[in-house]
mmCIF file of C-alpha atoms (C1' of nucleotides) in Angstrom:
data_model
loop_
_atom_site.group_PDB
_atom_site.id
_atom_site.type_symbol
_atom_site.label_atom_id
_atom_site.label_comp_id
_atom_site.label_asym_id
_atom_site.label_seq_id
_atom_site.Cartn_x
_atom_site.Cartn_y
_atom_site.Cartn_z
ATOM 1 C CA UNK V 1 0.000 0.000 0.000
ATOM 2 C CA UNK V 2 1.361 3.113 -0.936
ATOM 3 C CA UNK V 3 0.437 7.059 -1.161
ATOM 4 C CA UNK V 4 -1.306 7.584 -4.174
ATOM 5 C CA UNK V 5 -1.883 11.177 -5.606
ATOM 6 C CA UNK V 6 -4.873 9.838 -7.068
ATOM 7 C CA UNK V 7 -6.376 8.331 -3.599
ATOM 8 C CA UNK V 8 -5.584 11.954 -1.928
ATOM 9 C CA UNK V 9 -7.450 13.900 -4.181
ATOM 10 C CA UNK V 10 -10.422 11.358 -4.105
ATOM 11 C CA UNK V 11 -10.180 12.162 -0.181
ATOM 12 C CA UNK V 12 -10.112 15.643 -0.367
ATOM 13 C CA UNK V 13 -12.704 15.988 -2.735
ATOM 14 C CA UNK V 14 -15.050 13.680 -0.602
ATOM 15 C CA UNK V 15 -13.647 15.929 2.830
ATOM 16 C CA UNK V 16 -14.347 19.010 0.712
ATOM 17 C CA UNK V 17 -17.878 17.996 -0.260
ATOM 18 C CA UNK V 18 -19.266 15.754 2.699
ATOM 19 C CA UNK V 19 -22.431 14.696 0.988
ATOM 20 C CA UNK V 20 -22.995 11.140 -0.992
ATOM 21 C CA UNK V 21 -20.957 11.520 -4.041
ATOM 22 C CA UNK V 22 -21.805 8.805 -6.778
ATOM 23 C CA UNK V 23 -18.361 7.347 -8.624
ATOM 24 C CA UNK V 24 -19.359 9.312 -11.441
ATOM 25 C CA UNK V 25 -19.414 12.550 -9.434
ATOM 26 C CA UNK V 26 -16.162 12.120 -7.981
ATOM 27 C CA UNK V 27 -14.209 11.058 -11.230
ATOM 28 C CA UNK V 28 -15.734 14.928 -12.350
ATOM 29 C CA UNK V 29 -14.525 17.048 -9.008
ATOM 30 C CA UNK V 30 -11.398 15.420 -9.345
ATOM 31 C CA UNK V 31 -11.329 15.657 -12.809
ATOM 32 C CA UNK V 32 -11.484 19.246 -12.172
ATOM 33 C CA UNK V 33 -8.325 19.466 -10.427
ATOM 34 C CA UNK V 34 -6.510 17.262 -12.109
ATOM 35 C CA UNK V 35 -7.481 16.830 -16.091
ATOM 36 C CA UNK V 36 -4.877 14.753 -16.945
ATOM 37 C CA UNK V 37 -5.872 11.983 -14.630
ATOM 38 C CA UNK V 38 -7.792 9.170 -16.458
ATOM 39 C CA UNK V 39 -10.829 7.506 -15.473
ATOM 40 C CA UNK V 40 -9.819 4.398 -14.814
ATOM 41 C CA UNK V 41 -7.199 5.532 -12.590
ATOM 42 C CA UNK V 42 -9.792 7.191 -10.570
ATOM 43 C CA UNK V 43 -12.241 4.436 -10.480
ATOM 44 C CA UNK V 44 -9.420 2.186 -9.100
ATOM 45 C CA UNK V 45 -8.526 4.442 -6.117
ATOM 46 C CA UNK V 46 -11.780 4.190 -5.083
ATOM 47 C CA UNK V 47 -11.978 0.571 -4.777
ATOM 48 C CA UNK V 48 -9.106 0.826 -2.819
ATOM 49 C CA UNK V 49 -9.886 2.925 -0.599
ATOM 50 C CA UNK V 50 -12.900 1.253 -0.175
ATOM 51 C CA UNK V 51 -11.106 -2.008 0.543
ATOM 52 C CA UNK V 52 -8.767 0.194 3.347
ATOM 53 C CA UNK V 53 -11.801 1.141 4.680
ATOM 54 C CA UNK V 54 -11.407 4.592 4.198
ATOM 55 C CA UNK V 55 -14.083 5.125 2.337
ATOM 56 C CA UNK V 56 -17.889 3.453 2.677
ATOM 57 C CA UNK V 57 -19.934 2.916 -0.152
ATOM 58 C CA UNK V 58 -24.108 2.994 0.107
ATOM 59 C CA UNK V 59 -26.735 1.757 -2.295
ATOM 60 C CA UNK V 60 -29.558 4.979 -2.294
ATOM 61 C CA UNK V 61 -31.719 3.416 -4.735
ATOM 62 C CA UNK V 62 -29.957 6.192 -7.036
ATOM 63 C CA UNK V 63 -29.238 4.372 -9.386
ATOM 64 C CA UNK V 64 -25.751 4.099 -8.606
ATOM 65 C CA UNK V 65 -23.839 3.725 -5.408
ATOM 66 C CA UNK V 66 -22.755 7.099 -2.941
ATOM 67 C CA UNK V 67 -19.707 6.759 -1.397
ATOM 68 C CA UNK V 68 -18.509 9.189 1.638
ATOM 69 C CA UNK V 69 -15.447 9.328 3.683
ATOM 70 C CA UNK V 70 -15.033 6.573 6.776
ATOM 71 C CA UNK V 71 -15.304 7.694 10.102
ATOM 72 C CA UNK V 72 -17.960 10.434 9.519
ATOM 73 C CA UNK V 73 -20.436 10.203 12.187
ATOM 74 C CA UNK V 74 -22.472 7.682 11.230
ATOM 75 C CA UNK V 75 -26.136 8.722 10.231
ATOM 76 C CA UNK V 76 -29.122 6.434 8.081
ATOM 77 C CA UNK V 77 -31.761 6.775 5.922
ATOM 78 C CA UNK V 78 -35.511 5.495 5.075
ATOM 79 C CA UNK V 79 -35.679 5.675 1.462
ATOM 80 C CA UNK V 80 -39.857 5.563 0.791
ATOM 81 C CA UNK V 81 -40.234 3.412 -2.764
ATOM 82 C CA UNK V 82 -43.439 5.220 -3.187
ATOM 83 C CA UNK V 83 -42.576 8.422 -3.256
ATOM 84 C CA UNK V 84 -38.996 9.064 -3.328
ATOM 85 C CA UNK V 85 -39.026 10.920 0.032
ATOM 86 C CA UNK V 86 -36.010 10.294 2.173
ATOM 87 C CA UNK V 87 -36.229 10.913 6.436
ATOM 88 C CA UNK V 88 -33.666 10.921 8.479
ATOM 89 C CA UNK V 89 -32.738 8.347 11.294
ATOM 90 C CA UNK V 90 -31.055 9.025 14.115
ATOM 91 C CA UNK V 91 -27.998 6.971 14.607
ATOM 92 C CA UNK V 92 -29.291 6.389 18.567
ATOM 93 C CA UNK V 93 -31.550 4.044 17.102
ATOM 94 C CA UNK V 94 -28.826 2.130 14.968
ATOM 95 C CA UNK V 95 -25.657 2.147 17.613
ATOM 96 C CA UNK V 96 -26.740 0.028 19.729
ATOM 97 C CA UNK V 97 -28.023 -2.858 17.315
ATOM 98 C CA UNK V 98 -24.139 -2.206 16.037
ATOM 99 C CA UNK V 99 -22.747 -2.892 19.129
ATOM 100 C CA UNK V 100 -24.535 -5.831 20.261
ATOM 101 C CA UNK V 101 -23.558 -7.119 16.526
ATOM 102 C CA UNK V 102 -19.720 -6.459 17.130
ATOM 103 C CA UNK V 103 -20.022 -8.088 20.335
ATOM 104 C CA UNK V 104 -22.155 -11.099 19.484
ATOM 105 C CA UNK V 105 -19.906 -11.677 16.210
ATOM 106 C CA UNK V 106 -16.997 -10.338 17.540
ATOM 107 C CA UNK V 107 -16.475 -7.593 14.666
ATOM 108 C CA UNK V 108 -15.387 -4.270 14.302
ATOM 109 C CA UNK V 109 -17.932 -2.939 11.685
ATOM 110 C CA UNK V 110 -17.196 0.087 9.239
ATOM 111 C CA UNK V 111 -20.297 0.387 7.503
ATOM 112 C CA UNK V 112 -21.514 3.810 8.900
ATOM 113 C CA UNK V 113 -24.369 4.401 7.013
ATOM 114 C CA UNK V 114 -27.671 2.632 6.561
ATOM 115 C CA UNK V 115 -30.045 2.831 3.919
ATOM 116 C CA UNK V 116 -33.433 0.862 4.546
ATOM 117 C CA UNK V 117 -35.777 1.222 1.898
ATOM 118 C CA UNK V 118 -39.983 0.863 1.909
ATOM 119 C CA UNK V 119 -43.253 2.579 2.011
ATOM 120 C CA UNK V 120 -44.056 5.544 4.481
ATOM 121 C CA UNK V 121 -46.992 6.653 6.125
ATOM 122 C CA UNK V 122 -48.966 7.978 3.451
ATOM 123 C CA UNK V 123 -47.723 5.696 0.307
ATOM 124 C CA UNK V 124 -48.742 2.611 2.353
ATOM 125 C CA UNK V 125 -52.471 4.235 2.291
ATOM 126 C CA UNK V 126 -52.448 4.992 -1.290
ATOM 127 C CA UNK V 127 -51.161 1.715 -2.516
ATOM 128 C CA UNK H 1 -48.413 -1.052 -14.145
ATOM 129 C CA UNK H 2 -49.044 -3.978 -16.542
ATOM 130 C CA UNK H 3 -48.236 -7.469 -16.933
ATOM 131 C CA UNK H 4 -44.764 -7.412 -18.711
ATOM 132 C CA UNK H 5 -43.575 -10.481 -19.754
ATOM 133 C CA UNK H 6 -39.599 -9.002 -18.967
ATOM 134 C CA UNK H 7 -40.928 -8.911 -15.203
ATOM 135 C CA UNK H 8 -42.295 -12.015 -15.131
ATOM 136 C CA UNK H 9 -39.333 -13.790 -16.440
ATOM 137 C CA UNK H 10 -37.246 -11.889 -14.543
ATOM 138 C CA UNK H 11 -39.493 -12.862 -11.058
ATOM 139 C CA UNK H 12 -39.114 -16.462 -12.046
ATOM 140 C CA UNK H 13 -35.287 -16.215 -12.641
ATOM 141 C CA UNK H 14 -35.330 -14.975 -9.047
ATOM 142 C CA UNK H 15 -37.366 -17.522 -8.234
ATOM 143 C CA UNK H 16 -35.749 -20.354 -9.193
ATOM 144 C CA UNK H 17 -32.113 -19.389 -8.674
ATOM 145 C CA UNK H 18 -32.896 -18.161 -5.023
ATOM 146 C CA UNK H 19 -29.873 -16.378 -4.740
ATOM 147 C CA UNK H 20 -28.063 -13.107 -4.868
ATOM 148 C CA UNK H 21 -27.742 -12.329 -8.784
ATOM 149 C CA UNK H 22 -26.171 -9.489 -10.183
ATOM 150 C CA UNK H 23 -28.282 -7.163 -12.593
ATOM 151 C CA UNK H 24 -25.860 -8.350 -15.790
ATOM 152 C CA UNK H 25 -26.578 -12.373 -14.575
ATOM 153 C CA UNK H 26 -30.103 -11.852 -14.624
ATOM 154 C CA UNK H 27 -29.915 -10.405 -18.087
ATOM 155 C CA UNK H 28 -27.904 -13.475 -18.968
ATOM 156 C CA UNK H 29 -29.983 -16.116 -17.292
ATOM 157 C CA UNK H 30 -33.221 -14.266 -19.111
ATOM 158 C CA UNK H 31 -31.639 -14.536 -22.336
ATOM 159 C CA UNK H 32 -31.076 -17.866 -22.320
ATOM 160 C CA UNK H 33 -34.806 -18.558 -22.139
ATOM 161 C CA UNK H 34 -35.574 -15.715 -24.242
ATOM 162 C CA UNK H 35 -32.581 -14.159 -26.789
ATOM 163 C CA UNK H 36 -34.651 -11.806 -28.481
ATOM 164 C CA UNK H 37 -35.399 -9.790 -25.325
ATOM 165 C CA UNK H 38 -33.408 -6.292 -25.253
ATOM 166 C CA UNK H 39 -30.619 -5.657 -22.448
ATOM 167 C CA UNK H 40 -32.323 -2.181 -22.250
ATOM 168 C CA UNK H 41 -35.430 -4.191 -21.692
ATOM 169 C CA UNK H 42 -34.131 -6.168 -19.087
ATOM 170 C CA UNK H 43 -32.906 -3.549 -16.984
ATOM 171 C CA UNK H 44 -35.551 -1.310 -17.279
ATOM 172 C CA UNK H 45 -37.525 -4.040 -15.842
ATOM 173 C CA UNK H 46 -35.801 -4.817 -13.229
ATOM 174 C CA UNK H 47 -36.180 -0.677 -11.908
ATOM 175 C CA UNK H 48 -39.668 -1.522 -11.883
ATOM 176 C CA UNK H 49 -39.663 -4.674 -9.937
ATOM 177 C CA UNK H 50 -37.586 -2.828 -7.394
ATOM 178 C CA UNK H 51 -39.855 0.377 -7.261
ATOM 179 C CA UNK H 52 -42.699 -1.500 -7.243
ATOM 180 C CA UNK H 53 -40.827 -3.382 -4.002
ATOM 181 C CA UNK H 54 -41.227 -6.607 -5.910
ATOM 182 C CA UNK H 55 -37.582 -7.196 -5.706
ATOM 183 C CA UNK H 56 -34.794 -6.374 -3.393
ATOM 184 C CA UNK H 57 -31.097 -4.926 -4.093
ATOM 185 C CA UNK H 58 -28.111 -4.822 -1.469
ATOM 186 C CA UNK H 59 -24.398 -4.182 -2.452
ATOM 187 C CA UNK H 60 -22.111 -7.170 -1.030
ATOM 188 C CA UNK H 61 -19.334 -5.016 -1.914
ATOM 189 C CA UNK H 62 -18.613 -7.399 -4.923
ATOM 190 C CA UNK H 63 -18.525 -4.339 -7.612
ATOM 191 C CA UNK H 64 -22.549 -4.778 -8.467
ATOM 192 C CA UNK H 65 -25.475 -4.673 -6.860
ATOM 193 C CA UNK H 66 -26.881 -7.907 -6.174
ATOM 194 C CA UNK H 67 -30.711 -8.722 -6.233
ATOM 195 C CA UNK H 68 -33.561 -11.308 -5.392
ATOM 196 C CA UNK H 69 -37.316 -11.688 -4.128
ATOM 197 C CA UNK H 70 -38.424 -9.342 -2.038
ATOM 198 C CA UNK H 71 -40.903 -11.480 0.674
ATOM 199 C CA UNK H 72 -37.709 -13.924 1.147
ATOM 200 C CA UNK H 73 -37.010 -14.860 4.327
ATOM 201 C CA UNK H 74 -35.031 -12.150 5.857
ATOM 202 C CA UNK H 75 -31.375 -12.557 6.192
ATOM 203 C CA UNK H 76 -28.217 -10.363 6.590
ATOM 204 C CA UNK H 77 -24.517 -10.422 6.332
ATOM 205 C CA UNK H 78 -21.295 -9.660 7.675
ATOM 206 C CA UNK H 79 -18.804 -9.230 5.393
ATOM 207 C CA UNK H 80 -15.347 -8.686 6.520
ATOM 208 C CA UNK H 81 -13.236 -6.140 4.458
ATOM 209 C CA UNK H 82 -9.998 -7.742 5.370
ATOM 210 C CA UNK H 83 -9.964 -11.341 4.168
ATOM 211 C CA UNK H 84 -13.581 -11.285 2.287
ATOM 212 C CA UNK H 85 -15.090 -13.997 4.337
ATOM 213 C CA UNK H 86 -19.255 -13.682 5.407
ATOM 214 C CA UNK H 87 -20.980 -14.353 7.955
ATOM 215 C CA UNK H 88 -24.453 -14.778 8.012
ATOM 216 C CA UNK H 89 -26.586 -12.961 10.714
ATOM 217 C CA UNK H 90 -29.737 -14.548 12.074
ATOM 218 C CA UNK H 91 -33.008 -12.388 11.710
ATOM 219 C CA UNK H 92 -33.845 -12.520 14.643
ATOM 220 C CA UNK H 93 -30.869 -10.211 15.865
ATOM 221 C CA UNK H 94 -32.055 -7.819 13.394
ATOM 222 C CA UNK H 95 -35.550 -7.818 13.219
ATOM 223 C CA UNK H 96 -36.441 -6.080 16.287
ATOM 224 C CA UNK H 97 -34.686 -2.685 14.851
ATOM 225 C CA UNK H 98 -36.640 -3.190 12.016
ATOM 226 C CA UNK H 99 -39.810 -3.221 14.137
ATOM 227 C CA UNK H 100 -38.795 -0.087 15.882
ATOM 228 C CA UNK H 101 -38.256 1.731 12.913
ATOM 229 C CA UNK H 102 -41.503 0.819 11.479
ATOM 230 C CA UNK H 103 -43.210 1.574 14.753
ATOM 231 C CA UNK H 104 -41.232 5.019 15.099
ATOM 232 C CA UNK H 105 -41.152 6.272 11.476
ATOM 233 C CA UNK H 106 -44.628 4.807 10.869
ATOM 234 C CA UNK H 107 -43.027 2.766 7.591
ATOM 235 C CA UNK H 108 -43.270 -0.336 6.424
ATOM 236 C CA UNK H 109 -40.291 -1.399 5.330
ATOM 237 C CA UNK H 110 -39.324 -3.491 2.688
ATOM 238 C CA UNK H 111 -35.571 -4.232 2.999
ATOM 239 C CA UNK H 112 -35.024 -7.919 4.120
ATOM 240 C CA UNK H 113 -31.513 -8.091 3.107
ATOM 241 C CA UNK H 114 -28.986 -6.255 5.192
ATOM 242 C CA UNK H 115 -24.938 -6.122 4.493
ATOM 243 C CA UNK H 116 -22.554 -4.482 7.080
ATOM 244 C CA UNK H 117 -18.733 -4.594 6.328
ATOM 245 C CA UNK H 118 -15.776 -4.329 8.473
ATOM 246 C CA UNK H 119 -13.123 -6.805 10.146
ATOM 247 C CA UNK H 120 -13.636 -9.813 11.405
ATOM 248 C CA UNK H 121 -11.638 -10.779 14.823
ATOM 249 C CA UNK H 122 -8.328 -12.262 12.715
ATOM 250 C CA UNK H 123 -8.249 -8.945 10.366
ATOM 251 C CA UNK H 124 -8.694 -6.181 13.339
ATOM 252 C CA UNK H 125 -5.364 -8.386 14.459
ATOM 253 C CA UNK H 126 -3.641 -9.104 11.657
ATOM 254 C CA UNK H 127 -4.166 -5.024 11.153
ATOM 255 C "C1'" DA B 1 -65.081 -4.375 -32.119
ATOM 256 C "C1'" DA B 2 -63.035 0.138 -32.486
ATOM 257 C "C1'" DT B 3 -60.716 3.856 -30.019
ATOM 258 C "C1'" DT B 4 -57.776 5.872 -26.893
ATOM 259 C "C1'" DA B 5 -54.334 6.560 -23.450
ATOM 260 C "C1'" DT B 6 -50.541 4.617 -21.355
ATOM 261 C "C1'" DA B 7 -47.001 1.305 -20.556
ATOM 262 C "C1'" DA B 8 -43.475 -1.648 -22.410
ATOM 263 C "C1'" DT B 9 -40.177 -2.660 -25.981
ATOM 264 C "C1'" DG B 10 -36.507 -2.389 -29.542
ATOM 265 C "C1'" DC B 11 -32.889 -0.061 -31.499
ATOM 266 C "C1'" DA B 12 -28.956 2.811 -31.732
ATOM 267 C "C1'" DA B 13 -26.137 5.998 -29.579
ATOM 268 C "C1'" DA B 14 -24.190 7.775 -25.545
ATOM 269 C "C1'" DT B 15 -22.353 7.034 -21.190
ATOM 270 C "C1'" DC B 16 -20.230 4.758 -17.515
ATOM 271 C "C1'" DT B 17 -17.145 1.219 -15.761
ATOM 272 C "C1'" DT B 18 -13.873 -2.551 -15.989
ATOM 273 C "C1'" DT B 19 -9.851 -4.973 -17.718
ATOM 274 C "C1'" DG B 20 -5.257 -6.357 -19.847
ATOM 275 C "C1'" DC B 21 -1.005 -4.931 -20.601
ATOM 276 C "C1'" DA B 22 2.935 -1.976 -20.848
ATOM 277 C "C1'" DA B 23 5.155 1.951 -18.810
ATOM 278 C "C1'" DT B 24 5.961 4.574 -14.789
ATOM 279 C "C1'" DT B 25 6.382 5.675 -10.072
ATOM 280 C "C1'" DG B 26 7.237 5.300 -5.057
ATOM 281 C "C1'" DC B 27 9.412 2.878 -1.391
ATOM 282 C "C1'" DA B 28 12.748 0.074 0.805
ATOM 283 C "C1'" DA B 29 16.993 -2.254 0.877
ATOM 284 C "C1'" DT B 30 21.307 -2.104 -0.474
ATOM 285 C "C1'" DA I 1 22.737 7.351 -5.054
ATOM 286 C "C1'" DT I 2 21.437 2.923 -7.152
ATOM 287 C "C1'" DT I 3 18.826 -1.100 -7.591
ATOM 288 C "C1'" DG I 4 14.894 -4.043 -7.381
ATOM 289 C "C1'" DC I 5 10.201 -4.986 -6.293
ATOM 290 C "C1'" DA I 6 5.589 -4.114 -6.149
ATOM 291 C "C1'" DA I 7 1.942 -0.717 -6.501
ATOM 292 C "C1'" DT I 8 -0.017 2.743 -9.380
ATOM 293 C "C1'" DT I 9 -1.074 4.741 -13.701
ATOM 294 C "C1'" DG I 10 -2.250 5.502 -18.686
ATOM 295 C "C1'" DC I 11 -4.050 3.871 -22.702
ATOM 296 C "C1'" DA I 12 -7.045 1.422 -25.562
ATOM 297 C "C1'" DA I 13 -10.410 -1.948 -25.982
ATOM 298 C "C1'" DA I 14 -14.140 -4.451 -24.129
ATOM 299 C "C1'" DG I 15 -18.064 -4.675 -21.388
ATOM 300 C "C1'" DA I 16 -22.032 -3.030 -18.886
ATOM 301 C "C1'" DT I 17 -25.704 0.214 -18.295
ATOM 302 C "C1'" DT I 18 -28.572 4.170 -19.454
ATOM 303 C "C1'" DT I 19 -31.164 7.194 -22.501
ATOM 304 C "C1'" DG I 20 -34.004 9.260 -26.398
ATOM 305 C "C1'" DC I 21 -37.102 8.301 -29.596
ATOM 306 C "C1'" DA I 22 -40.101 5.720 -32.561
ATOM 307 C "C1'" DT I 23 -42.895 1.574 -32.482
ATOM 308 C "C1'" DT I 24 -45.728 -1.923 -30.588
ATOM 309 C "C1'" DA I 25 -48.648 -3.987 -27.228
ATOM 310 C "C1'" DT I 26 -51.918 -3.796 -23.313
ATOM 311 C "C1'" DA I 27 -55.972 -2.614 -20.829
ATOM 312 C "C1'" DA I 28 -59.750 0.205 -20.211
ATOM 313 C "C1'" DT I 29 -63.539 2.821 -22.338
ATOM 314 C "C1'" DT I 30 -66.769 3.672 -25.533
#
DNA sequence: AATTATAATGCAAATCTTTGCAATTGCAAT
DNA sequence: ATTGCAATTGCAAAGATTTGCATTATAATT
């Protein structure tokens, strides 16, 4: 493992920004900075720095995955399927389910950001 | 919404294979049965089934989304970002959460496939 | 049965992402 | 400083996925 120029713009970018940045997105903002830097170069940092654990990935039902920098307080989502709305959960209701896990399984889990997908209040009426 | 016959080949691909297919295997195992059917086709059905909540998607962290049945049995994973290896987790430590939530947020949610990385107890060692 | 509105499909092009391989770079050991 | 090894990068090609638009099929309505 060694320190890539590529990987450190990736993490400044996603420092900079602090919101869920698709691959996509973040090949562009680095892009930016650095036009000579090719794609593939930039999609292969990230799975790296996935794989380090810097970085956490997320499915949003976007389309495409949202990554975000590891070790940003963890927060979650309820995606609704009906109508696209997305709420908030706080991450008091997720810790301790985490903790139990890392006890019970003996893990140290990374994954610091939930997204739980189904119907809310309202779309469950209309269905 | 109408009876497709992409989504219903698709539901029993799902169906019969029972396990966690990536959107490009589905397209393959479909086109066995039925070559004339259009990728575009394909994956514009599968949005639907998963909008409509018919069918689930999680990211194992194996470069593409995975899918299957929604109204399977609920079941989750561990997966460790250090050597690979997963670990099932039993519902049961996980469903209660998911009762909360619904309970709190007034949802129903439809998410019965949960995947949490990090390091399993070798790995956080071996670190 | 004919009509209409809407949803699903095919096709081609555009876009996004991955991969193989050769060239380069960074790091450590000499 | 030089050397050697392994990781990173660029490039080009292949592969996967999405999108716009015209066409076809479906279901409901008349």
């Amino acid at each position: 493992m060694r320190n890539s120029s590529a990987d450190q713009l990736i993490l400044e970018t996603l420092g900079v920004q602090k919101s869920h940045l698709t691959s996509h997105q973040i090949y562009e903002g680095v892009h930016l900075r650095l036009p000579a830097l090719n794609p593939s170069t930039v999609y292969r940092a990230l799975d790296r720095l996935v794989s380090q654990g810097k970085v956490t990935v997320s499915d949003m039902g976007l389309g495409a995955a949202v990554f975000e920098l590891a070790g940003e307080k963890p927060h979650h989502h309820l995606v609704c399927q009906g109508c696209g709305y997305i709420t908030m959960i706080a991450d008091d209701q997720i810790a301790p389910l985490m903790e139990t896990l890392e006890k019970n399984y003996h893990y140290k889990i990374k994954t610091n950001h939930l997204v739980l997908f189904g119907l809310c209040e309202q779309c469950q009426q209309n269905h």
